[in-house]
PDB file of C-alpha atoms in Angstrom:
ATOM      1  CA  ILE A   1      -8.832   5.548  13.344  1.00 59.00           C
ATOM      2  CA  ASN A   2     -12.492   5.056  14.537  1.00 68.00           C
ATOM      3  CA  ASP A   3     -11.471   6.366  18.330  1.00 77.00           C
ATOM      4  CA  HIS A   4      -9.341   9.285  16.914  1.00 66.00           C
ATOM      5  CA  ALA A   5     -12.402  10.419  15.154  1.00 64.00           C
ATOM      6  CA  LYS A   6     -14.757   9.536  17.979  1.00 69.00           C
ATOM      7  CA  ARG A   7     -12.504  11.487  20.613  1.00 73.00           C
ATOM      8  CA  GLU A   8     -12.320  14.456  17.558  1.00 67.00           C
ATOM      9  CA  GLU A   9     -16.393  14.437  17.178  1.00 66.00           C
ATOM     10  CA  LYS A  10     -16.485  14.853  20.558  1.00 71.00           C
ATOM     11  CA  LYS A  11     -13.556  17.159  21.288  1.00 74.00           C
ATOM     12  CA  LEU A  12     -15.206  19.972  18.105  1.00 73.00           C
ATOM     13  CA  VAL A  13     -19.063  19.371  19.237  1.00 73.00           C
ATOM     14  CA  LEU A  14     -18.960  17.998  15.844  1.00 70.00           C
ATOM     15  CA  ASP A  15     -22.296  15.671  14.833  1.00 71.00           C
ATOM     16  CA  THR A  16     -22.049  12.838  13.122  1.00 68.00           C
ATOM     17  CA  ASP A  17     -23.007  13.619   9.872  1.00 73.00           C
ATOM     18  CA  GLN A  18     -20.503  16.380   9.708  1.00 70.00           C
ATOM     19  CA  MET A  19     -16.880  15.658   8.433  1.00 69.00           C
ATOM     20  CA  LEU A  20     -13.772  16.295  10.689  1.00 66.00           C
ATOM     21  CA  PRO A  21     -12.033  19.377   9.615  1.00 71.00           C
ATOM     22  CA  ASP A  22      -8.548  17.635   9.468  1.00 73.00           C
ATOM     23  CA  VAL A  23      -9.861  14.014   7.450  1.00 73.00           C
ATOM     24  CA  GLU A  24      -7.295  14.745   5.020  1.00 81.00           C
ATOM     25  CA  ASP A  25      -4.713  14.691   7.174  1.00 80.00           C
ATOM     26  CA  VAL A  26      -5.660  11.781   9.144  1.00 78.00           C
ATOM     27  CA  CYS A  27      -6.154   9.975   5.847  1.00 81.00           C
ATOM     28  CA  ALA A  28      -2.868  11.044   4.268  1.00 87.00           C
ATOM     29  CA  GLY A  29      -1.316   9.627   7.794  1.00 87.00           C
ATOM     30  CA  LEU A  30      -3.307   6.079   7.177  1.00 87.00           C
ATOM     31  CA  GLN A  31      -2.072   5.885   3.638  1.00 91.00           C
ATOM     32  CA  TYR A  32       1.597   6.976   4.785  1.00 93.00           C
ATOM     33  CA  THR A  33       1.445   3.896   7.470  1.00 93.00           C
ATOM     34  CA  ILE A  34      -0.011   1.507   5.316  1.00 93.00           C
ATOM     35  CA  THR A  35       2.721   1.980   2.696  1.00 95.00           C
ATOM     36  CA  LYS A  36       5.521   1.754   5.173  1.00 96.00           C
ATOM     37  CA  HIS A  37       3.951  -1.083   6.596  1.00 96.00           C
ATOM     38  CA  LEU A  38       4.099  -2.714   3.124  1.00 95.00           C
ATOM     39  CA  CYS A  39       7.426  -1.974   2.092  1.00 97.00           C
ATOM     40  CA  GLU A  40       8.749  -3.041   5.095  1.00 97.00           C
ATOM     41  CA  ARG A  41       6.742  -5.936   4.661  1.00 97.00           C
ATOM     42  CA  VAL A  42       8.291  -6.390   0.500  1.00 96.00           C
ATOM     43  CA  GLN A  43      11.850  -5.755   1.527  1.00 96.00           C
ATOM     44  CA  ARG A  44      11.689  -8.705   4.830  1.00 97.00           C
ATOM     45  CA  GLY A  45      10.299 -10.846   1.976  1.00 95.00           C
ATOM     46  CA  VAL A  46      12.995  -9.939  -0.952  1.00 94.00           C
ATOM     47  CA  GLU A  47      15.874 -10.323   1.918  1.00 94.00           C
ATOM     48  CA  PHE A  48      14.700 -13.871   3.120  1.00 94.00           C
ATOM     49  CA  LEU A  49      14.816 -14.484  -0.404  1.00 92.00           C
ATOM     50  CA  GLN A  50      18.243 -13.534  -1.148  1.00 90.00           C
ATOM     51  CA  TYR A  51      19.341 -15.547   2.348  1.00 92.00           C
ATOM     52  CA  GLN A  52      17.426 -18.270   0.552  1.00 91.00           C
ATOM     53  CA  GLY A  53      19.769 -17.722  -1.883  1.00 90.00           C
ATOM     54  CA  MET A  54      16.933 -17.069  -4.584  1.00 86.00           C
ATOM     55  CA  LYS A  55      18.996 -14.410  -6.233  1.00 77.00           C
ATOM     56  CA  GLU A  56      17.010 -15.131 -10.159  1.00 82.00           C
ATOM     57  CA  VAL A  57      13.520 -12.857  -8.124  1.00 84.00           C
ATOM     58  CA  SER A  58      13.737  -9.909 -10.444  1.00 91.00           C
ATOM     59  CA  THR A  59      10.247  -9.174 -10.954  1.00 93.00           C
ATOM     60  CA  LEU A  60       8.092  -7.623  -8.225  1.00 94.00           C
ATOM     61  CA  VAL A  61       4.788  -8.449  -9.471  1.00 91.00           C
ATOM     62  CA  VAL A  62       1.267  -5.783  -7.371  1.00 90.00           C
ATOM     63  CA  SER A  63      -2.152  -6.377  -8.160  1.00 83.00           C
ATOM     64  CA  GLY A  64      -5.760  -5.993  -6.434  1.00 80.00           C
ATOM     65  CA  GLY A  65      -7.200  -3.160  -5.068  1.00 81.00           C
ATOM     66  CA  VAL A  66      -3.417  -1.696  -4.087  1.00 83.00           C
ATOM     67  CA  ALA A  67      -2.398  -2.018  -7.479  1.00 86.00           C
ATOM     68  CA  SER A  68      -4.601   1.159  -7.887  1.00 86.00           C
ATOM     69  CA  ASN A  69      -2.898   3.029  -5.501  1.00 91.00           C
ATOM     70  CA  MET A  70      -0.051   5.394  -6.689  1.00 92.00           C
ATOM     71  CA  PHE A  71       1.258   6.411  -3.501  1.00 95.00           C
ATOM     72  CA  ILE A  72       1.657   2.957  -2.477  1.00 95.00           C
ATOM     73  CA  ARG A  73       2.970   1.914  -6.100  1.00 95.00           C
ATOM     74  CA  GLN A  74       5.692   4.495  -5.745  1.00 96.00           C
ATOM     75  CA  GLY A  75       6.595   3.318  -2.104  1.00 97.00           C
ATOM     76  CA  LEU A  76       6.870  -0.511  -3.904  1.00 97.00           C
ATOM     77  CA  ASN A  77       8.860   1.048  -6.403  1.00 97.00           C
ATOM     78  CA  THR A  78      10.842   2.613  -4.566  1.00 97.00           C
ATOM     79  CA  VAL A  79      11.746  -0.765  -3.115  1.00 97.00           C
ATOM     80  CA  ALA A  80      12.252  -2.666  -5.941  1.00 97.00           C
ATOM     81  CA  THR A  81      14.365  -0.777  -6.979  1.00 97.00           C
ATOM     82  CA  HIS A  82      16.775  -0.168  -4.258  1.00 96.00           C
ATOM     83  CA  PHE A  83      16.905  -4.855  -4.946  1.00 94.00           C
ATOM     84  CA  GLY A  84      17.703  -4.197  -8.497  1.00 94.00           C
ATOM     85  CA  MET A  85      13.939  -5.410  -8.917  1.00 95.00           C
ATOM     86  CA  GLU A  86      11.305  -4.305 -11.504  1.00 95.00           C
ATOM     87  CA  ALA A  87       7.665  -3.868 -10.317  1.00 95.00           C
ATOM     88  CA  VAL A  88       4.675  -4.259 -12.102  1.00 94.00           C
ATOM     89  CA  TYR A  89       1.226  -3.176 -11.898  1.00 91.00           C
ATOM     90  CA  PRO A  90      -1.799  -4.184 -13.891  1.00 84.00           C
ATOM     91  CA  PRO A  91      -3.795  -0.756 -15.282  1.00 83.00           C
ATOM     92  CA  PRO A  92      -5.767   0.700 -12.696  1.00 81.00           C
ATOM     93  CA  ARG A  93      -8.654   0.428 -14.452  1.00 78.00           C
ATOM     94  CA  LEU A  94      -8.009  -3.452 -14.200  1.00 76.00           C
ATOM     95  CA  CYS A  95      -7.294  -3.381 -10.392  1.00 76.00           C
ATOM     96  CA  THR A  96     -11.185  -3.092  -9.865  1.00 71.00           C
ATOM     97  CA  ASP A  97     -12.233  -6.398 -11.407  1.00 63.00           C
ATOM     98  CA  ASN A  98     -11.108  -9.529  -9.620  1.00 67.00           C
ATOM     99  CA  GLY A  99     -11.614 -11.911 -12.546  1.00 67.00           C
ATOM    100  CA  VAL A 100      -9.435  -9.249 -14.520  1.00 65.00           C
ATOM    101  CA  MET A 101      -7.212  -8.622 -12.006  1.00 61.00           C
ATOM    102  CA  ILE A 102      -6.917 -12.793 -11.911  1.00 68.00           C
ATOM    103  CA  ALA A 103      -5.917 -12.988 -15.683  1.00 72.00           C
ATOM    104  CA  TRP A 104      -3.451 -10.256 -16.001  1.00 64.00           C
ATOM    105  CA  ASN A 105      -1.511 -12.062 -13.479  1.00 64.00           C
ATOM    106  CA  GLY A 106      -1.309 -15.125 -15.260  1.00 69.00           C
ATOM    107  CA  LEU A 107       0.096 -13.661 -18.018  1.00 66.00           C
ATOM    108  CA  GLU A 108       2.771 -12.309 -16.145  1.00 62.00           C
TER     109      GLU A 108
END
């Protein structure tokens, strides 16, 4: 991302304090790539558990800052639904305080 931003700054002759005109597209692409990576990793994990015979796994608990991103939640919900699982998340307001988030995880 940083290399792309630097190349675009030079190409467009932007000062370092100016915003790239396509910054929204860069951010959307980054968010999509991160979401895709997380979903693939969760899919692999669930498939591994199934391969190991752990059929009783029925809940995907997602926490931390990533749990406050609605686009990522949507992707993880799709994966969970595909495997017949329920995805649960702390309320977004609890995703910023690490102590509260850990306590919420303990309750789930």
